[in-house]
Structure formats: C-alpha cells, structure tokens
C-alpha cells in the first residue's frame, strides 16, 4: 500500500531543505554562545603540561605539583617526559 501525500513533490524538498537549516540554526544557537567558556587546563593533556611547567620552574621533579597543589594520585612519568623534553629543547613547554 502506497502512502499518498497532500504536498506536491517540490514542497517536500523545500520542507527538507528548511528543516535542515532549522536544525543547523538551532545547533548554532545552543552551542556557539558557550564556546570558550570551559576551562582549558582542567582536564587531559593541558593539565599534564601545567605539571611539567611547574617541575621546570621549581625544580621539584619528585613530587608533582599543579598550581601549588600536590597531585599524589597521578603517576609522574608523563610529566617527567614532558619536562625532560622541554628542558632538552630549550626549557619551555610548548605545543
């Protein structure tokens, strides 16, 4: 059984085009205002780079410190590698 529509064929493509634009517009309205509001250094690799910078600045290679707070729950191997490579390549942690 074939379903009959009341709309002509050109109207269906027009509706599809407009519905796609509406979805894109809604996504832009919901997402764009909040770009850049999340803290960059709160999670993941940037946090490890902050620990490596702290190691280079203070010389404390044994106990990892981030913004003055001790990080006893995270193994320091990644921070050591970042700090060591930075020291070998000029003493600055970069991308």
PDB file of N, CA and C in Angstrom:
ATOM      1  N   UNK A   1       0.837  -1.163   0.000  1.00  0.00           N
ATOM      2  CA  UNK A   1       0.000   0.000   0.000  1.00  0.00           C
ATOM      3  C   UNK A   1       0.893   1.240   0.000  1.00  0.00           C
ATOM      4  N   UNK A   2       0.641   2.125  -0.904  1.00  0.00           N
ATOM      5  CA  UNK A   2       1.437   3.328  -1.052  1.00  0.00           C
ATOM      6  C   UNK A   2       0.790   4.484  -0.290  1.00  0.00           C
ATOM      7  N   UNK A   3       1.618   5.216   0.400  1.00  0.00           N
ATOM      8  CA  UNK A   3       1.117   6.344   1.180  1.00  0.00           C
ATOM      9  C   UNK A   3       1.036   7.573   0.283  1.00  0.00           C
ATOM     10  N   UNK A   4      -0.102   8.195   0.278  1.00  0.00           N
ATOM     11  CA  UNK A   4      -0.283   9.388  -0.545  1.00  0.00           C
ATOM     12  C   UNK A   4      -0.050  10.630   0.310  1.00  0.00           C
ATOM     13  N   UNK A   5       0.610  11.597  -0.292  1.00  0.00           N
ATOM     14  CA  UNK A   5       0.839  12.849   0.418  1.00  0.00           C
ATOM     15  C   UNK A   5       0.013  13.947  -0.221  1.00  0.00           C
ATOM     16  N   UNK A   6      -0.300  14.929   0.549  1.00  0.00           N
ATOM     17  CA  UNK A   6      -1.086  16.049   0.049  1.00  0.00           C
ATOM     18  C   UNK A   6      -0.208  17.142  -0.537  1.00  0.00           C
ATOM     19  N   UNK A   7       1.089  17.056  -0.302  1.00  0.00           N
ATOM     20  CA  UNK A   7       2.007  18.081  -0.782  1.00  0.00           C
ATOM     21  C   UNK A   7       2.547  17.723  -2.153  1.00  0.00           C
ATOM     22  N   UNK A   8       2.763  18.708  -3.006  1.00  0.00           N
ATOM     23  CA  UNK A   8       3.408  18.428  -4.292  1.00  0.00           C
ATOM     24  C   UNK A   8       4.880  18.086  -4.072  1.00  0.00           C
ATOM     25  N   UNK A   9       5.529  17.427  -5.037  1.00  0.00           N
ATOM     26  CA  UNK A   9       6.929  16.984  -4.864  1.00  0.00           C
ATOM     27  C   UNK A   9       7.908  18.108  -4.543  1.00  0.00           C
ATOM     28  N   UNK A  10       7.736  19.279  -5.149  1.00  0.00           N
ATOM     29  CA  UNK A  10       8.676  20.367  -4.879  1.00  0.00           C
ATOM     30  C   UNK A  10       8.556  20.857  -3.436  1.00  0.00           C
ATOM     31  N   UNK A  11       7.383  20.752  -2.848  1.00  0.00           N
ATOM     32  CA  UNK A  11       7.182  21.204  -1.472  1.00  0.00           C
ATOM     33  C   UNK A  11       7.890  20.288  -0.484  1.00  0.00           C
ATOM     34  N   UNK A  12       7.955  18.998  -0.792  1.00  0.00           N
ATOM     35  CA  UNK A  12       8.659  18.067   0.095  1.00  0.00           C
ATOM     36  C   UNK A  12      10.143  18.389   0.154  1.00  0.00           C
ATOM     37  N   UNK A  13      10.759  18.670  -0.998  1.00  0.00           N
ATOM     38  CA  UNK A  13      12.187  19.007  -0.988  1.00  0.00           C
ATOM     39  C   UNK A  13      12.417  20.355  -0.311  1.00  0.00           C
ATOM     40  N   UNK A  14      11.472  21.273  -0.488  1.00  0.00           N
ATOM     41  CA  UNK A  14      11.578  22.573   0.169  1.00  0.00           C
ATOM     42  C   UNK A  14      11.505  22.407   1.687  1.00  0.00           C
ATOM     43  N   UNK A  15      10.593  21.572   2.158  1.00  0.00           N
ATOM     44  CA  UNK A  15      10.468  21.301   3.595  1.00  0.00           C
ATOM     45  C   UNK A  15      11.730  20.650   4.132  1.00  0.00           C
ATOM     46  N   UNK A  16      12.280  19.697   3.380  1.00  0.00           N
ATOM     47  CA  UNK A  16      13.505  19.028   3.806  1.00  0.00           C
ATOM     48  C   UNK A  16      14.649  20.029   3.915  1.00  0.00           C
ATOM     49  N   UNK A  17      14.758  20.916   2.945  1.00  0.00           N
ATOM     50  CA  UNK A  17      15.811  21.923   2.961  1.00  0.00           C
ATOM     51  C   UNK A  17      15.631  22.865   4.154  1.00  0.00           C
ATOM     52  N   UNK A  18      14.409  23.294   4.390  1.00  0.00           N
ATOM     53  CA  UNK A  18      14.165  24.205   5.509  1.00  0.00           C
ATOM     54  C   UNK A  18      14.355  23.513   6.856  1.00  0.00           C
ATOM     55  N   UNK A  19      13.972  22.261   6.953  1.00  0.00           N
ATOM     56  CA  UNK A  19      14.148  21.567   8.230  1.00  0.00           C
ATOM     57  C   UNK A  19      15.628  21.380   8.549  1.00  0.00           C
ATOM     58  N   UNK A  20      16.441  21.142   7.528  1.00  0.00           N
ATOM     59  CA  UNK A  20      17.886  21.030   7.738  1.00  0.00           C
ATOM     60  C   UNK A  20      18.456  22.360   8.221  1.00  0.00           C
ATOM     61  N   UNK A  21      18.029  23.441   7.604  1.00  0.00           N
ATOM     62  CA  UNK A  21      18.501  24.762   8.030  1.00  0.00           C
ATOM     63  C   UNK A  21      18.044  25.085   9.452  1.00  0.00           C
ATOM     64  N   UNK A  22      16.851  24.672   9.800  1.00  0.00           N
ATOM     65  CA  UNK A  22      16.345  24.919  11.153  1.00  0.00           C
ATOM     66  C   UNK A  22      17.176  24.156  12.181  1.00  0.00           C
ATOM     67  N   UNK A  23      17.526  22.916  11.875  1.00  0.00           N
ATOM     68  CA  UNK A  23      18.348  22.125  12.798  1.00  0.00           C
ATOM     69  C   UNK A  23      19.727  22.758  12.955  1.00  0.00           C
ATOM     70  N   UNK A  24      20.327  23.207  11.862  1.00  0.00           N
ATOM     71  CA  UNK A  24      21.644  23.855  11.925  1.00  0.00           C
ATOM     72  C   UNK A  24      21.557  25.151  12.727  1.00  0.00           C
ATOM     73  N   UNK A  25      20.513  25.921  12.506  1.00  0.00           N
ATOM     74  CA  UNK A  25      20.337  27.172  13.249  1.00  0.00           C
ATOM     75  C   UNK A  25      20.143  26.910  14.741  1.00  0.00           C
ATOM     76  N   UNK A  26      19.342  25.917  15.088  1.00  0.00           N
ATOM     77  CA  UNK A  26      19.146  25.577  16.500  1.00  0.00           C
ATOM     78  C   UNK A  26      20.450  25.125  17.154  1.00  0.00           C
ATOM     79  N   UNK A  27      21.222  24.307  16.437  1.00  0.00           N
ATOM     80  CA  UNK A  27      22.507  23.855  16.980  1.00  0.00           C
ATOM     81  C   UNK A  27      23.443  25.038  17.203  1.00  0.00           C
ATOM     82  N   UNK A  28      23.462  25.973  16.260  1.00  0.00           N
ATOM     83  CA  UNK A  28      24.322  27.145  16.404  1.00  0.00           C
ATOM     84  C   UNK A  28      23.893  27.999  17.591  1.00  0.00           C
ATOM     85  N   UNK A  29      22.591  28.165  17.764  1.00  0.00           N
ATOM     86  CA  UNK A  29      22.091  28.970  18.886  1.00  0.00           C
ATOM     87  C   UNK A  29      22.426  28.307  20.219  1.00  0.00           C
ATOM     88  N   UNK A  30      22.369  26.984  20.260  1.00  0.00           N
ATOM     89  CA  UNK A  30      22.637  26.284  21.511  1.00  0.00           C
ATOM     90  C   UNK A  30      24.124  26.158  21.828  1.00  0.00           C
ATOM     91  N   UNK A  31      24.974  26.037  20.815  1.00  0.00           N
ATOM     92  CA  UNK A  31      26.386  25.742  21.056  1.00  0.00           C
ATOM     93  C   UNK A  31      27.309  26.955  20.995  1.00  0.00           C
ATOM     94  N   UNK A  32      27.100  27.852  20.055  1.00  0.00           N
ATOM     95  CA  UNK A  32      28.050  28.946  19.852  1.00  0.00           C
ATOM     96  C   UNK A  32      28.215  29.882  21.054  1.00  0.00           C
ATOM     97  N   UNK A  33      27.166  30.220  21.785  1.00  0.00           N
ATOM     98  CA  UNK A  33      27.384  31.129  22.924  1.00  0.00           C
ATOM     99  C   UNK A  33      28.295  30.562  24.008  1.00  0.00           C
ATOM    100  N   UNK A  34      28.434  29.251  24.075  1.00  0.00           N
ATOM    101  CA  UNK A  34      29.202  28.638  25.157  1.00  0.00           C
ATOM    102  C   UNK A  34      30.618  28.236  24.749  1.00  0.00           C
ATOM    103  N   UNK A  35      31.008  28.505  23.525  1.00  0.00           N
ATOM    104  CA  UNK A  35      32.367  28.171  23.107  1.00  0.00           C
ATOM    105  C   UNK A  35      33.369  29.003  23.893  1.00  0.00           C
ATOM    106  N   UNK A  36      34.401  28.366  24.373  1.00  0.00           N
ATOM    107  CA  UNK A  36      35.447  29.064  25.103  1.00  0.00           C
ATOM    108  C   UNK A  36      35.167  29.279  26.576  1.00  0.00           C
ATOM    109  N   UNK A  37      34.024  28.836  27.061  1.00  0.00           N
ATOM    110  CA  UNK A  37      33.707  29.040  28.473  1.00  0.00           C
ATOM    111  C   UNK A  37      34.302  27.960  29.371  1.00  0.00           C
ATOM    112  N   UNK A  38      34.598  26.796  28.823  1.00  0.00           N
ATOM    113  CA  UNK A  38      35.174  25.720  29.631  1.00  0.00           C
ATOM    114  C   UNK A  38      36.637  26.033  29.933  1.00  0.00           C
ATOM    115  N   UNK A  39      37.072  25.636  31.109  1.00  0.00           N
ATOM    116  CA  UNK A  39      38.466  25.847  31.476  1.00  0.00           C
ATOM    117  C   UNK A  39      39.360  24.960  30.630  1.00  0.00           C
ATOM    118  N   UNK A  40      40.371  25.549  30.033  1.00  0.00           N
ATOM    119  CA  UNK A  40      41.250  24.815  29.136  1.00  0.00           C
ATOM    120  C   UNK A  40      42.151  23.856  29.896  1.00  0.00           C
ATOM    121  N   UNK A  41      42.587  24.238  31.067  1.00  0.00           N
ATOM    122  CA  UNK A  41      43.584  23.450  31.796  1.00  0.00           C
ATOM    123  C   UNK A  41      42.974  22.538  32.855  1.00  0.00           C
ATOM    124  N   UNK A  42      41.692  22.260  32.784  1.00  0.00           N
ATOM    125  CA  UNK A  42      41.073  21.477  33.847  1.00  0.00           C
ATOM    126  C   UNK A  42      41.122  19.974  33.607  1.00  0.00           C
ATOM    127  N   UNK A  43      41.288  19.529  32.361  1.00  0.00           N
ATOM    128  CA  UNK A  43      41.275  18.095  32.082  1.00  0.00           C
ATOM    129  C   UNK A  43      42.291  17.750  31.001  1.00  0.00           C
ATOM    130  N   UNK A  44      42.763  16.519  31.064  1.00  0.00           N
ATOM    131  CA  UNK A  44      43.559  15.966  29.977  1.00  0.00           C
ATOM    132  C   UNK A  44      44.988  16.451  29.904  1.00  0.00           C
ATOM    133  N   UNK A  45      45.493  16.495  28.686  1.00  0.00           N
ATOM    134  CA  UNK A  45      46.899  16.802  28.440  1.00  0.00           C
ATOM    135  C   UNK A  45      47.329  18.197  28.879  1.00  0.00           C
ATOM    136  N   UNK A  46      46.512  19.235  28.735  1.00  0.00           N
ATOM    137  CA  UNK A  46      46.957  20.547  29.224  1.00  0.00           C
ATOM    138  C   UNK A  46      47.287  20.538  30.713  1.00  0.00           C
ATOM    139  N   UNK A  47      46.556  19.754  31.488  1.00  0.00           N
ATOM    140  CA  UNK A  47      46.835  19.656  32.927  1.00  0.00           C
ATOM    141  C   UNK A  47      48.214  19.050  33.159  1.00  0.00           C
ATOM    142  N   UNK A  48      48.576  18.059  32.352  1.00  0.00           N
ATOM    143  CA  UNK A  48      49.906  17.451  32.484  1.00  0.00           C
ATOM    144  C   UNK A  48      50.997  18.443  32.096  1.00  0.00           C
ATOM    145  N   UNK A  49      50.729  19.274  31.113  1.00  0.00           N
ATOM    146  CA  UNK A  49      51.712  20.289  30.725  1.00  0.00           C
ATOM    147  C   UNK A  49      51.918  21.301  31.845  1.00  0.00           C
ATOM    148  N   UNK A  50      50.867  21.630  32.571  1.00  0.00           N
ATOM    149  CA  UNK A  50      50.996  22.560  33.700  1.00  0.00           C
ATOM    150  C   UNK A  50      51.881  21.956  34.781  1.00  0.00           C
ATOM    151  N   UNK A  51      51.742  20.660  35.015  1.00  0.00           N
ATOM    152  CA  UNK A  51      52.598  19.976  35.996  1.00  0.00           C
ATOM    153  C   UNK A  51      54.048  20.012  35.528  1.00  0.00           C
ATOM    154  N   UNK A  52      54.280  19.791  34.227  1.00  0.00           N
ATOM    155  CA  UNK A  52      55.644  19.822  33.693  1.00  0.00           C
ATOM    156  C   UNK A  52      56.249  21.221  33.806  1.00  0.00           C
ATOM    157  N   UNK A  53      55.462  22.243  33.540  1.00  0.00           N
ATOM    158  CA  UNK A  53      55.952  23.622  33.692  1.00  0.00           C
ATOM    159  C   UNK A  53      56.318  23.880  35.144  1.00  0.00           C
ATOM    160  N   UNK A  54      55.501  23.390  36.056  1.00  0.00           N
ATOM    161  CA  UNK A  54      55.788  23.540  37.481  1.00  0.00           C
ATOM    162  C   UNK A  54      57.090  22.844  37.847  1.00  0.00           C
ATOM    163  N   UNK A  55      57.332  21.661  37.285  1.00  0.00           N
ATOM    164  CA  UNK A  55      58.590  20.942  37.548  1.00  0.00           C
ATOM    165  C   UNK A  55      59.785  21.743  37.062  1.00  0.00           C
ATOM    166  N   UNK A  56      59.664  22.345  35.891  1.00  0.00           N
ATOM    167  CA  UNK A  56      60.775  23.130  35.352  1.00  0.00           C
ATOM    168  C   UNK A  56      61.011  24.398  36.171  1.00  0.00           C
ATOM    169  N   UNK A  57      59.955  25.030  36.636  1.00  0.00           N
ATOM    170  CA  UNK A  57      60.097  26.287  37.376  1.00  0.00           C
ATOM    171  C   UNK A  57      60.620  26.082  38.790  1.00  0.00           C
ATOM    172  N   UNK A  58      60.124  25.054  39.474  1.00  0.00           N
ATOM    173  CA  UNK A  58      60.502  24.858  40.875  1.00  0.00           C
ATOM    174  C   UNK A  58      61.668  23.898  41.058  1.00  0.00           C
ATOM    175  N   UNK A  59      61.917  23.041  40.079  1.00  0.00           N
ATOM    176  CA  UNK A  59      62.967  22.045  40.206  1.00  0.00           C
ATOM    177  C   UNK A  59      62.546  20.838  41.022  1.00  0.00           C
ATOM    178  N   UNK A  60      61.293  20.767  41.412  1.00  0.00           N
ATOM    179  CA  UNK A  60      60.776  19.647  42.195  1.00  0.00           C
ATOM    180  C   UNK A  60      60.301  18.553  41.242  1.00  0.00           C
ATOM    181  N   UNK A  61      61.197  17.609  40.943  1.00  0.00           N
ATOM    182  CA  UNK A  61      60.899  16.550  39.976  1.00  0.00           C
ATOM    183  C   UNK A  61      60.310  15.309  40.644  1.00  0.00           C
ATOM    184  N   UNK A  62      60.370  15.221  41.950  1.00  0.00           N
ATOM    185  CA  UNK A  62      59.903  14.016  42.645  1.00  0.00           C
ATOM    186  C   UNK A  62      58.399  14.060  42.907  1.00  0.00           C
ATOM    187  N   UNK A  63      57.909  15.164  43.440  1.00  0.00           N
ATOM    188  CA  UNK A  63      56.501  15.279  43.799  1.00  0.00           C
ATOM    189  C   UNK A  63      55.808  16.239  42.830  1.00  0.00           C
ATOM    190  N   UNK A  64      54.926  15.724  41.971  1.00  0.00           N
ATOM    191  CA  UNK A  64      54.257  16.605  41.007  1.00  0.00           C
ATOM    192  C   UNK A  64      53.331  17.607  41.697  1.00  0.00           C
ATOM    193  N   UNK A  65      53.403  18.848  41.255  1.00  0.00           N
ATOM    194  CA  UNK A  65      52.595  19.922  41.820  1.00  0.00           C
ATOM    195  C   UNK A  65      51.917  20.660  40.674  1.00  0.00           C
ATOM    196  N   UNK A  66      50.636  20.973  40.854  1.00  0.00           N
ATOM    197  CA  UNK A  66      49.896  21.749  39.862  1.00  0.00           C
ATOM    198  C   UNK A  66      49.243  22.926  40.562  1.00  0.00           C
ATOM    199  N   UNK A  67      49.633  24.126  40.183  1.00  0.00           N
ATOM    200  CA  UNK A  67      49.113  25.355  40.794  1.00  0.00           C
ATOM    201  C   UNK A  67      49.270  25.349  42.312  1.00  0.00           C
ATOM    202  N   UNK A  68      50.370  24.818  42.793  1.00  0.00           N
ATOM    203  CA  UNK A  68      50.648  24.790  44.221  1.00  0.00           C
ATOM    204  C   UNK A  68      50.029  23.631  44.972  1.00  0.00           C
ATOM    205  N   UNK A  69      49.209  22.834  44.309  1.00  0.00           N
ATOM    206  CA  UNK A  69      48.575  21.678  44.951  1.00  0.00           C
ATOM    207  C   UNK A  69      49.309  20.406  44.558  1.00  0.00           C
ATOM    208  N   UNK A  70      49.583  19.568  45.551  1.00  0.00           N
ATOM    209  CA  UNK A  70      50.256  18.291  45.300  1.00  0.00           C
ATOM    210  C   UNK A  70      49.277  17.344  44.610  1.00  0.00           C
ATOM    211  N   UNK A  71      49.790  16.578  43.644  1.00  0.00           N
ATOM    212  CA  UNK A  71      48.965  15.615  42.918  1.00  0.00           C
ATOM    213  C   UNK A  71      49.484  14.219  43.243  1.00  0.00           C
ATOM    214  N   UNK A  72      49.086  13.632  44.368  1.00  0.00           N
ATOM    215  CA  UNK A  72      49.625  12.323  44.752  1.00  0.00           C
ATOM    216  C   UNK A  72      48.971  11.149  44.039  1.00  0.00           C
ATOM    217  N   UNK A  73      47.853  11.366  43.367  1.00  0.00           N
ATOM    218  CA  UNK A  73      47.109  10.263  42.761  1.00  0.00           C
ATOM    219  C   UNK A  73      47.515   9.973  41.325  1.00  0.00           C
ATOM    220  N   UNK A  74      48.356  10.789  40.738  1.00  0.00           N
ATOM    221  CA  UNK A  74      48.719  10.633  39.331  1.00  0.00           C
ATOM    222  C   UNK A  74      50.194  10.279  39.217  1.00  0.00           C
ATOM    223  N   UNK A  75      50.539   9.186  38.535  1.00  0.00           N
ATOM    224  CA  UNK A  75      51.954   8.857  38.347  1.00  0.00           C
ATOM    225  C   UNK A  75      52.653   9.953  37.531  1.00  0.00           C
ATOM    226  N   UNK A  76      53.871  10.317  37.906  1.00  0.00           N
ATOM    227  CA  UNK A  76      54.522  11.469  37.283  1.00  0.00           C
ATOM    228  C   UNK A  76      55.277  11.179  35.984  1.00  0.00           C
ATOM    229  N   UNK A  77      55.194   9.973  35.436  1.00  0.00           N
ATOM    230  CA  UNK A  77      56.011   9.635  34.270  1.00  0.00           C
ATOM    231  C   UNK A  77      55.738  10.553  33.078  1.00  0.00           C
ATOM    232  N   UNK A  78      54.485  10.828  32.768  1.00  0.00           N
ATOM    233  CA  UNK A  78      54.171  11.692  31.633  1.00  0.00           C
ATOM    234  C   UNK A  78      54.704  13.102  31.862  1.00  0.00           C
ATOM    235  N   UNK A  79      54.517  13.625  33.058  1.00  0.00           N
ATOM    236  CA  UNK A  79      55.029  14.967  33.366  1.00  0.00           C
ATOM    237  C   UNK A  79      56.550  14.994  33.299  1.00  0.00           C
ATOM    238  N   UNK A  80      57.206  13.921  33.759  1.00  0.00           N
ATOM    239  CA  UNK A  80      58.669  13.845  33.659  1.00  0.00           C
ATOM    240  C   UNK A  80      59.112  13.878  32.199  1.00  0.00           C
ATOM    241  N   UNK A  81      58.441  13.108  31.368  1.00  0.00           N
ATOM    242  CA  UNK A  81      58.808  13.066  29.940  1.00  0.00           C
ATOM    243  C   UNK A  81      58.617  14.428  29.284  1.00  0.00           C
ATOM    244  N   UNK A  82      57.498  15.088  29.575  1.00  0.00           N
ATOM    245  CA  UNK A  82      57.241  16.414  29.007  1.00  0.00           C
ATOM    246  C   UNK A  82      58.297  17.404  29.481  1.00  0.00           C
ATOM    247  N   UNK A  83      58.582  17.406  30.780  1.00  0.00           N
ATOM    248  CA  UNK A  83      59.556  18.347  31.333  1.00  0.00           C
ATOM    249  C   UNK A  83      60.959  18.066  30.808  1.00  0.00           C
ATOM    250  N   UNK A  84      61.323  16.788  30.695  1.00  0.00           N
ATOM    251  CA  UNK A  84      62.650  16.437  30.190  1.00  0.00           C
ATOM    252  C   UNK A  84      62.822  16.867  28.736  1.00  0.00           C
ATOM    253  N   UNK A  85      61.833  16.593  27.907  1.00  0.00           N
ATOM    254  CA  UNK A  85      61.911  17.023  26.507  1.00  0.00           C
ATOM    255  C   UNK A  85      61.941  18.542  26.394  1.00  0.00           C
ATOM    256  N   UNK A  86      61.153  19.216  27.215  1.00  0.00           N
ATOM    257  CA  UNK A  86      61.159  20.674  27.185  1.00  0.00           C
ATOM    258  C   UNK A  86      62.518  21.216  27.601  1.00  0.00           C
ATOM    259  N   UNK A  87      63.123  20.594  28.610  1.00  0.00           N
ATOM    260  CA  UNK A  87      64.443  21.047  29.068  1.00  0.00           C
ATOM    261  C   UNK A  87      65.501  20.831  27.989  1.00  0.00           C
ATOM    262  N   UNK A  88      65.406  19.700  27.285  1.00  0.00           N
ATOM    263  CA  UNK A  88      66.366  19.414  26.219  1.00  0.00           C
ATOM    264  C   UNK A  88      66.180  20.333  25.012  1.00  0.00           C
ATOM    265  N   UNK A  89      64.950  20.779  24.786  1.00  0.00           N
ATOM    266  CA  UNK A  89      64.652  21.589  23.601  1.00  0.00           C
ATOM    267  C   UNK A  89      64.574  23.085  23.886  1.00  0.00           C
ATOM    268  N   UNK A  90      65.057  23.523  25.016  1.00  0.00           N
ATOM    269  CA  UNK A  90      65.110  24.956  25.255  1.00  0.00           C
ATOM    270  C   UNK A  90      64.503  25.426  26.555  1.00  0.00           C
ATOM    271  N   UNK A  91      63.941  24.544  27.337  1.00  0.00           N
ATOM    272  CA  UNK A  91      63.441  24.921  28.647  1.00  0.00           C
ATOM    273  C   UNK A  91      62.037  25.483  28.677  1.00  0.00           C
ATOM    274  N   UNK A  92      61.288  25.369  27.582  1.00  0.00           N
ATOM    275  CA  UNK A  92      59.929  25.902  27.552  1.00  0.00           C
ATOM    276  C   UNK A  92      58.967  24.825  27.065  1.00  0.00           C
ATOM    277  N   UNK A  93      57.862  24.664  27.776  1.00  0.00           N
ATOM    278  CA  UNK A  93      56.837  23.698  27.368  1.00  0.00           C
ATOM    279  C   UNK A  93      55.969  24.366  26.314  1.00  0.00           C
ATOM    280  N   UNK A  94      55.951  23.773  25.135  1.00  0.00           N
ATOM    281  CA  UNK A  94      55.140  24.298  24.033  1.00  0.00           C
ATOM    282  C   UNK A  94      54.234  23.195  23.513  1.00  0.00           C
ATOM    283  N   UNK A  95      53.468  23.521  22.500  1.00  0.00           N
ATOM    284  CA  UNK A  95      52.595  22.526  21.889  1.00  0.00           C
ATOM    285  C   UNK A  95      53.421  21.464  21.249  1.00  0.00           C
TER     286      UNK A  95
END
